[in-house]
Short mmCIF file of C-alpha atoms in Angstrom, two decimals:
data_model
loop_
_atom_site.label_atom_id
_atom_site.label_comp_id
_atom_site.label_asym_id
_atom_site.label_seq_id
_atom_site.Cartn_x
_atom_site.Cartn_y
_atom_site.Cartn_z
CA UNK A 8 -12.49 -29.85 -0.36
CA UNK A 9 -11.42 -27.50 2.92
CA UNK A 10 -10.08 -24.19 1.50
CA UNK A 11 -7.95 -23.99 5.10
CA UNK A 12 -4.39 -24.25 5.57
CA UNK A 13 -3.85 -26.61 8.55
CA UNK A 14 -3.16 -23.12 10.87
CA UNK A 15 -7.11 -22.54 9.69
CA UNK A 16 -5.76 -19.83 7.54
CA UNK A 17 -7.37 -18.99 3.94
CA UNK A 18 -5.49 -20.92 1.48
CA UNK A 19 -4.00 -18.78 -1.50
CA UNK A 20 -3.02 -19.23 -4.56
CA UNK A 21 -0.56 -15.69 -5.54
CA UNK A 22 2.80 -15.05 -3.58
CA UNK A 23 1.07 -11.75 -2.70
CA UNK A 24 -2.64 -12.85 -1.45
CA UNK A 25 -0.59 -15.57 0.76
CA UNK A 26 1.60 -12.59 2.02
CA UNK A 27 -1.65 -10.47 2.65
CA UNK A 28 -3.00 -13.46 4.57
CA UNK A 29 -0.36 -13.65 6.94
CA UNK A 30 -0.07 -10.14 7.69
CA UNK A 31 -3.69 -10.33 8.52
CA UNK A 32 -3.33 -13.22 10.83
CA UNK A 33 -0.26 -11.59 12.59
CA UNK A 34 -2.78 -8.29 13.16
CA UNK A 35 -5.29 -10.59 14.07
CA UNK A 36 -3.37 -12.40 17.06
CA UNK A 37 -2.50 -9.31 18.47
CA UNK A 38 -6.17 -8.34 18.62
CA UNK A 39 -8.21 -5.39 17.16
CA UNK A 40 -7.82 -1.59 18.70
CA UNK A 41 -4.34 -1.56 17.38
CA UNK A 42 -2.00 0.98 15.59
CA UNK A 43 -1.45 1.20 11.93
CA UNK A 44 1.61 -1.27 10.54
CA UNK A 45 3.71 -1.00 8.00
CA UNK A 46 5.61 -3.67 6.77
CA UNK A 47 8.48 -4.57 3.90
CA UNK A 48 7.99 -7.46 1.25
CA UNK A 49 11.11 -9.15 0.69
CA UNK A 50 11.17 -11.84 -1.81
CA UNK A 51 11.92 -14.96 0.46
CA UNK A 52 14.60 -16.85 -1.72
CA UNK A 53 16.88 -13.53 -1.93
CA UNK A 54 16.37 -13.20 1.41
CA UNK A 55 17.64 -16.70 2.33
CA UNK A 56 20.62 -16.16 0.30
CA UNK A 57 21.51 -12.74 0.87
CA UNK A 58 20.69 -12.36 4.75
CA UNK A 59 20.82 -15.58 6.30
CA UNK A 60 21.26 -14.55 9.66
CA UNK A 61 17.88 -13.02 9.14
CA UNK A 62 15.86 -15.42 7.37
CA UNK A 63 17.26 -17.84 10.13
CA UNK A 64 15.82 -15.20 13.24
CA UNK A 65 12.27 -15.49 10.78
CA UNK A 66 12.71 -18.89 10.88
CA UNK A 67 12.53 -19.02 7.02
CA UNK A 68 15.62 -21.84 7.09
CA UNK A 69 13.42 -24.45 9.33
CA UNK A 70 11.00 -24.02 6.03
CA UNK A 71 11.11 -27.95 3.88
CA UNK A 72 11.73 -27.57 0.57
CA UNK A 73 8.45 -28.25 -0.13
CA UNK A 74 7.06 -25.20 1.14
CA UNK A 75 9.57 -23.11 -0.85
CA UNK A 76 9.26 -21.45 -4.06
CA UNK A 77 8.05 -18.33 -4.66
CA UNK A 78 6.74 -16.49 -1.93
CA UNK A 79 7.59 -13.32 0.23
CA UNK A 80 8.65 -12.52 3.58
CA UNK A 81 6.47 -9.40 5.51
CA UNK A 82 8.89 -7.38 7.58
CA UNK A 83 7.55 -5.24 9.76
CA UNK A 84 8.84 -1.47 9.97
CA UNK A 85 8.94 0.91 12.83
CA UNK A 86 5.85 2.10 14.47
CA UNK A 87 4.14 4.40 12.20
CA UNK A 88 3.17 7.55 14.65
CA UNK A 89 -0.30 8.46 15.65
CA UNK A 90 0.21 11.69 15.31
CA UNK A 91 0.80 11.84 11.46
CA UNK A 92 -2.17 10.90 8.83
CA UNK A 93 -1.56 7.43 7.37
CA UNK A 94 -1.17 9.07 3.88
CA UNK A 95 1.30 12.03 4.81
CA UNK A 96 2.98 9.48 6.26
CA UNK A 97 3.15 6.98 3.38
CA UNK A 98 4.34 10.09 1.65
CA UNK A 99 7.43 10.19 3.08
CA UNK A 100 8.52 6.57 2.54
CA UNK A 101 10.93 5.50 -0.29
CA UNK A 102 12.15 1.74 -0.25
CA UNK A 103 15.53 0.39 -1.33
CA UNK A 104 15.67 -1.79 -4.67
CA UNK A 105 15.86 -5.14 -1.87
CA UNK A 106 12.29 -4.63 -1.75
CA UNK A 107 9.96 -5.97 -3.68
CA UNK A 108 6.48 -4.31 -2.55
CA UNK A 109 4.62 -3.07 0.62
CA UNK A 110 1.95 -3.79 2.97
CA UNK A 111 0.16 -1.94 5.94
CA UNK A 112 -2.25 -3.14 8.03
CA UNK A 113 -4.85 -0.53 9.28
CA UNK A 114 -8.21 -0.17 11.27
CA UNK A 115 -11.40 1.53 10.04
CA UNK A 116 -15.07 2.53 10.91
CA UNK A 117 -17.10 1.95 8.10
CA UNK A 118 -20.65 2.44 6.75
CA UNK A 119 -23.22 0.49 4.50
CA UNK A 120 -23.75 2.73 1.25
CA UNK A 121 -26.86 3.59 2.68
CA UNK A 122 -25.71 5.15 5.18
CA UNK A 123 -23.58 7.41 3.41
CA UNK A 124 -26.38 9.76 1.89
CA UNK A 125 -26.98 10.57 5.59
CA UNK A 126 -23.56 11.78 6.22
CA UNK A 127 -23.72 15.37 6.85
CA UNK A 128 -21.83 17.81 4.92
CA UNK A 129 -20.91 20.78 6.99
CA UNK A 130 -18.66 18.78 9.74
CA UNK A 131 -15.35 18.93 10.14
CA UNK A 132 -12.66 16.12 10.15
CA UNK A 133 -12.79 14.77 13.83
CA UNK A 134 -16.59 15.95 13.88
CA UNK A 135 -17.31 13.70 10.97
CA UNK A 136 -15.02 10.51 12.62
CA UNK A 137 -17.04 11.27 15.80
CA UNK A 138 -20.35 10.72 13.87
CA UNK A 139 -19.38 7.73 11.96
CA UNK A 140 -18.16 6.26 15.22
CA UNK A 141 -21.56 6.97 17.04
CA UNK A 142 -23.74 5.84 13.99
CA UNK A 143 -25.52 2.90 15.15
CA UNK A 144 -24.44 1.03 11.58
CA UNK A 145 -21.02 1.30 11.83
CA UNK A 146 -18.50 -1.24 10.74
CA UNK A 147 -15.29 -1.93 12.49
CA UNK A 148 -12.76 -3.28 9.48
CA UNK A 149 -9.19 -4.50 9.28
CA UNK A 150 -7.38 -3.68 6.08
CA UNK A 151 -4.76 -5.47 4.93
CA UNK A 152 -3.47 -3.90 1.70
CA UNK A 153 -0.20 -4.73 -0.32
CA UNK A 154 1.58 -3.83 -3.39
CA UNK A 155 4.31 -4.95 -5.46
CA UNK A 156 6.81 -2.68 -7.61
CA UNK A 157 5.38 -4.43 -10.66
CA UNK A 158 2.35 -3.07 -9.86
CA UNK A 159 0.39 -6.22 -8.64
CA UNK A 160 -2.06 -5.25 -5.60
CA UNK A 161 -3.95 -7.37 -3.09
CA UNK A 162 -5.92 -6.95 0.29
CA UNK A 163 -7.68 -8.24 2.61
CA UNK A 164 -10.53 -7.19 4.47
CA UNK A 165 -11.71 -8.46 8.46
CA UNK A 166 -14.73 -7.46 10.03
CA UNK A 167 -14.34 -7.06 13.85
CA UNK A 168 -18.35 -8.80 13.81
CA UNK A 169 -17.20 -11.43 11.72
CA UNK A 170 -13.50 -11.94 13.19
CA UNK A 171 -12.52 -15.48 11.86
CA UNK A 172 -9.63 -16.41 9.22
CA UNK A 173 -12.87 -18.14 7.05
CA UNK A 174 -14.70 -14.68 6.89
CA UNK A 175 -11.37 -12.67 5.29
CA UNK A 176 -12.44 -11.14 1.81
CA UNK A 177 -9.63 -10.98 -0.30
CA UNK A 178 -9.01 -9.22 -3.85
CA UNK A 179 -6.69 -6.56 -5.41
CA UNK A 180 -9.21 -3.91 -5.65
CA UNK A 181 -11.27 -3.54 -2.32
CA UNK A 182 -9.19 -0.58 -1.07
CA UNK A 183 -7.95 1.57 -4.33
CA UNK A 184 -6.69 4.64 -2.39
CA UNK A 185 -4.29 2.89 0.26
CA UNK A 186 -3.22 0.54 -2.87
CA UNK A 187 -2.52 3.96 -4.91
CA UNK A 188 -0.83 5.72 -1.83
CA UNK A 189 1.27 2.52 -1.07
CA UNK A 190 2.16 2.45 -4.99
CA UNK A 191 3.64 5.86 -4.48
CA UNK A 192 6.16 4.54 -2.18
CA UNK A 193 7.81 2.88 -4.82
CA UNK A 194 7.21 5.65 -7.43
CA UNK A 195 11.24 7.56 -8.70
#
C-alpha cells in the first residue's frame, strides 16, 4: 500500500498532521534559505461559510465533497522580521477566537547528540551559531510546528540532505519549545 497522496505528499491521518504537511510542502516549493513563516489555522468549514470570498481566492470552494470534512486552512501572516528573535516575536502575537491554532515554519542548523558535548561553553550567541554552522556535522532542518487552542501539537521535520516529501518525520513532540512558545500565543 503507497502511503503518498497522488501530489507525492505524506498521507495523514489528523486534521492537524495534514495541515503540518502542507505547510511543509508550501516551504518546500519555495526552496530552503528562506525566512521564518508564520501562519493562521482556520478551521476550513467556518471558513467556507463565514468568508466565502476567501475560501473561494484559496480555492477551498473548487474542493468535492469528498475531500471535505474536517480539516484546516494555513493562512499565512505577514513576514515575521529578521531582526527580532523568533520567540520575542511569538511573544507578541495574540489571535482572535476565528482561529483555531498556529503554525510557523522555520530553518535550523543542527547537530548529532554527539556533537553536542563538544560545544564550547564560553561563546557567545552569534559566536556559538558561527561554530555550529562551520562544524563539519551540521544538519540543515526545516521545522514545521503547529498547535491548536485545545492543546493538540504536531510537526514536521525536513532535512535539507534528505529533501523529499517521503523523508518528512512527523509527530507532536519533535520540537517542544517552538510547540510551547506557539501555545503561548493562544494563552489569556
Amino acid at each position: 500500500m503507497d502511503n503518498l497522496s497522488p501530489e507525492g505528499t505524506p498521507l495523514a491521518s489528523g486534521p492537524l498532521t495534514r495541515a503540518v504537511l502542507e505547510i511543509d510542502e508550501y516551504a518546500s516549493g519555495l526552496g530552503w534559505d528562506q525566512p521564518a513563516r508564520l501562519f493562521a489555522l482556520v478551521n476550513t468549514d467556518r471558513l467556507r461559510a463565514e468568508e466565502p470570498g476567501l475560501a473561494g481566492q484559496l480555492g477551498l470552494d473548487q474542493q468535492p465533497d469528498s475531500a471535505r470534512g474536517t480539516s484546516f486552512t494555513p493562512v499565512e501572516q505577514d513576514e515575521i522580521s529578521a531582526d527580532v528573535p523568533l520567540d520575542e516575536f511569538l511573544g507578541t502575537i495574540a489571535w482572535p477566537p476565528s482561529v483555531d491554532g498556529c503554525a510557523v515554519t522555520v530553518e535550523r542548523l543542527m547537530l548529532p547528540p554527539s556533537a553536542e558535548a563538544a560545544v564550547p561553553q564560553d561563546l557567545g550567541e552569534a559566536e556559538l551559531a558561527r561554530w555550529v554552522a562551520e562544524h563539519p556535522e551540521r544538519s540543515e532542518v526545516r521545522m514545521t510546528v503547529a498547535v491548536l487552542r485545545d492543546g493538540e501539537r504536531e510537526s514536521a521535520l525536513r532535512l535539507r540532505e534528505k529533501d523529499s516529501a517521503t523523508e518528512v518525520l512527523t509527530g507532536g513532540d519533535l520540537v517542544p519549545g517552538l510547540a510551547e512558545a506557539l501555545a503561548a500565543t493562544f494563552a489569556e
